[in-house]
Amino acid sequence: MSRISWRRAVAALALGASAVLLSACGSSSTESQLQPARLLVFGDAFSDVGQTGARYTVNDGTTNHWLLQLASDYGRTLTPSASGGTGYARVGARIAGKPGVTGDATTLTVTEQVDAFVAGGGTFASDDLVILSGGMSDALFEAKAFLAGTQTADTAVANARAAGTALANLAKRLVDAGAKQVVVVGAINLGITPWGQATGQYDTLNAISRNVNDAFLIDSVNLGLGSNVLYVDAPYYFNIAAEDPGNFSMNNSKGVACTSVDAGVGIGIGAGEVNSALCTTSTIASGVSYNSYMFADKLYVTPNLQRLFGTYAYDRIRNRW
């Protein structure tokens, strides 16, 4: 496919996938036929609902995660697989590559999370809602290698595109295994994160993140996944939040609300960085109202925006099924 054709195809897919965001937190009035019996979640830290007992946001005792909001909107609960639940996502997980972005070779990839579910006798019922939320760790892994000078920007983009292809193939595998409703959540643009902003490499980080999503969109069409797969455009949503935080009841989209520094690898951007999984209401920067901030740490967002995105995802799903 030529570069022009590629871009046109992605543009068309993005238009179809992302209706105009009329309101940051408005709810749909569409009558939905789907009432999922359970949510099955495979992904990275963005969708980790507490594998180690905490989430990547401010752990304030509220419905502080977008997937918990989504589950609540459906009248369902969601717990991590470590506690016997159906949330298999975990920090550091890449779609198919090893090691994880934190450097841990034992971290289950998103593909291996699906493998573990199936190996444990898991099957997909017609009323399951399956969430695939990978790509952010892959983009971060490639971006870090580029910034370290161990690969070129072109190689990082090519590897990101390969990760997006792997995500499309994984979505097809789920559909072939009987999943009727598969929601794929795009990788957030690393360029807008406080970590990305500090690098001064917005264009490259944006390109790496975008190519994960672009490859998924193109390959999902080539694989004929349209009727069973819905793309929820997280980068679109969070780009708007970063550009106009006031529209999301925030006043800061550049700083970090938490002070919970992790001496270890934490969220995968290096030792000695703030890790929001360690963040509570007792570890908030002085004078900061944390829900007025977009970011809890340098990658992951605060409970307010988590909830708003959960409702956005819920509306997108209800408009589809």
PDB file of N, CA and C in Angstrom, residues 34-39 63 67-79 86 127 129:
ATOM      1  N   LEU A  34     -26.613  -4.995  24.180  1.00  0.00           N
ATOM      2  CA  LEU A  34     -25.621  -5.767  24.919  1.00  0.00           C
ATOM      3  C   LEU A  34     -25.704  -5.480  26.413  1.00  0.00           C
ATOM      4  N   GLN A  35     -25.853  -6.529  27.195  1.00  0.00           N
ATOM      5  CA  GLN A  35     -25.731  -6.458  28.646  1.00  0.00           C
ATOM      6  C   GLN A  35     -24.731  -7.530  29.046  1.00  0.00           C
ATOM      7  N   PRO A  36     -23.446  -7.187  29.056  1.00  0.00           N
ATOM      8  CA  PRO A  36     -22.419  -8.216  29.249  1.00  0.00           C
ATOM      9  C   PRO A  36     -22.519  -8.906  30.608  1.00  0.00           C
ATOM     10  N   ALA A  37     -22.360 -10.201  30.572  1.00  0.00           N
ATOM     11  CA  ALA A  37     -22.335 -10.971  31.811  1.00  0.00           C
ATOM     12  C   ALA A  37     -21.007 -10.759  32.534  1.00  0.00           C
ATOM     13  N   ARG A  38     -19.946 -10.516  31.779  1.00  0.00           N
ATOM     14  CA  ARG A  38     -18.636 -10.271  32.379  1.00  0.00           C
ATOM     15  C   ARG A  38     -17.769  -9.490  31.405  1.00  0.00           C
ATOM     16  N   LEU A  39     -16.762  -8.812  31.958  1.00  0.00           N
ATOM     17  CA  LEU A  39     -15.734  -8.143  31.175  1.00  0.00           C
ATOM     18  C   LEU A  39     -14.448  -8.943  31.298  1.00  0.00           C
ATOM     19  N   THR A  63     -13.963   4.926  42.666  1.00  0.00           N
ATOM     20  CA  THR A  63     -13.920   4.241  41.376  1.00  0.00           C
ATOM     21  C   THR A  63     -12.889   4.987  40.544  1.00  0.00           C
ATOM     22  N   LEU A  67     -11.713   1.248  33.645  1.00  0.00           N
ATOM     23  CA  LEU A  67     -12.396  -0.036  33.467  1.00  0.00           C
ATOM     24  C   LEU A  67     -13.365  -0.324  34.599  1.00  0.00           C
ATOM     25  N   LEU A  68     -13.053   0.146  35.796  1.00  0.00           N
ATOM     26  CA  LEU A  68     -14.009   0.010  36.898  1.00  0.00           C
ATOM     27  C   LEU A  68     -15.239   0.866  36.631  1.00  0.00           C
ATOM     28  N   GLN A  69     -15.029   2.044  36.029  1.00  0.00           N
ATOM     29  CA  GLN A  69     -16.161   2.884  35.651  1.00  0.00           C
ATOM     30  C   GLN A  69     -16.993   2.210  34.567  1.00  0.00           C
ATOM     31  N   LEU A  70     -16.323   1.638  33.577  1.00  0.00           N
ATOM     32  CA  LEU A  70     -17.028   0.936  32.504  1.00  0.00           C
ATOM     33  C   LEU A  70     -17.837  -0.226  33.072  1.00  0.00           C
ATOM     34  N   ALA A  71     -17.222  -1.017  33.944  1.00  0.00           N
ATOM     35  CA  ALA A  71     -17.930  -2.142  34.552  1.00  0.00           C
ATOM     36  C   ALA A  71     -19.118  -1.646  35.371  1.00  0.00           C
ATOM     37  N   SER A  72     -18.919  -0.576  36.137  1.00  0.00           N
ATOM     38  CA  SER A  72     -19.999  -0.020  36.952  1.00  0.00           C
ATOM     39  C   SER A  72     -21.158   0.475  36.094  1.00  0.00           C
ATOM     40  N   ASP A  73     -20.838   1.087  34.956  1.00  0.00           N
ATOM     41  CA  ASP A  73     -21.890   1.578  34.063  1.00  0.00           C
ATOM     42  C   ASP A  73     -22.751   0.428  33.543  1.00  0.00           C
ATOM     43  N   TYR A  74     -22.162  -0.761  33.470  1.00  0.00           N
ATOM     44  CA  TYR A  74     -22.916  -1.945  33.054  1.00  0.00           C
ATOM     45  C   TYR A  74     -23.501  -2.710  34.237  1.00  0.00           C
ATOM     46  N   GLY A  75     -23.293  -2.193  35.450  1.00  0.00           N
ATOM     47  CA  GLY A  75     -23.782  -2.888  36.632  1.00  0.00           C
ATOM     48  C   GLY A  75     -22.987  -4.136  36.952  1.00  0.00           C
ATOM     49  N   ARG A  76     -21.713  -4.137  36.579  1.00  0.00           N
ATOM     50  CA  ARG A  76     -20.851  -5.289  36.794  1.00  0.00           C
ATOM     51  C   ARG A  76     -19.654  -4.894  37.668  1.00  0.00           C
ATOM     52  N   THR A  77     -18.962  -5.888  38.164  1.00  0.00           N
ATOM     53  CA  THR A  77     -17.724  -5.660  38.895  1.00  0.00           C
ATOM     54  C   THR A  77     -16.570  -6.234  38.082  1.00  0.00           C
ATOM     55  N   LEU A  78     -15.366  -5.792  38.402  1.00  0.00           N
ATOM     56  CA  LEU A  78     -14.176  -6.267  37.705  1.00  0.00           C
ATOM     57  C   LEU A  78     -13.030  -6.329  38.692  1.00  0.00           C
ATOM     58  N   THR A  79     -12.411  -7.483  38.810  1.00  0.00           N
ATOM     59  CA  THR A  79     -11.270  -7.672  39.699  1.00  0.00           C
ATOM     60  C   THR A  79     -10.113  -8.291  38.920  1.00  0.00           C
ATOM     61  N   THR A  86     -11.313 -11.413  36.244  1.00  0.00           N
ATOM     62  CA  THR A  86     -11.139 -11.506  34.791  1.00  0.00           C
ATOM     63  C   THR A  86     -10.354 -10.328  34.213  1.00  0.00           C
ATOM     64  N   ASP A 127     -22.235 -13.193  25.335  1.00  0.00           N
ATOM     65  CA  ASP A 127     -22.487 -11.928  26.030  1.00  0.00           C
ATOM     66  C   ASP A 127     -21.272 -11.412  26.794  1.00  0.00           C
ATOM     67  N   LEU A 129     -17.910  -9.181  27.092  1.00  0.00           N
ATOM     68  CA  LEU A 129     -17.294  -7.989  26.517  1.00  0.00           C
ATOM     69  C   LEU A 129     -15.795  -8.135  26.743  1.00  0.00           C
TER      70      LEU A 129
END
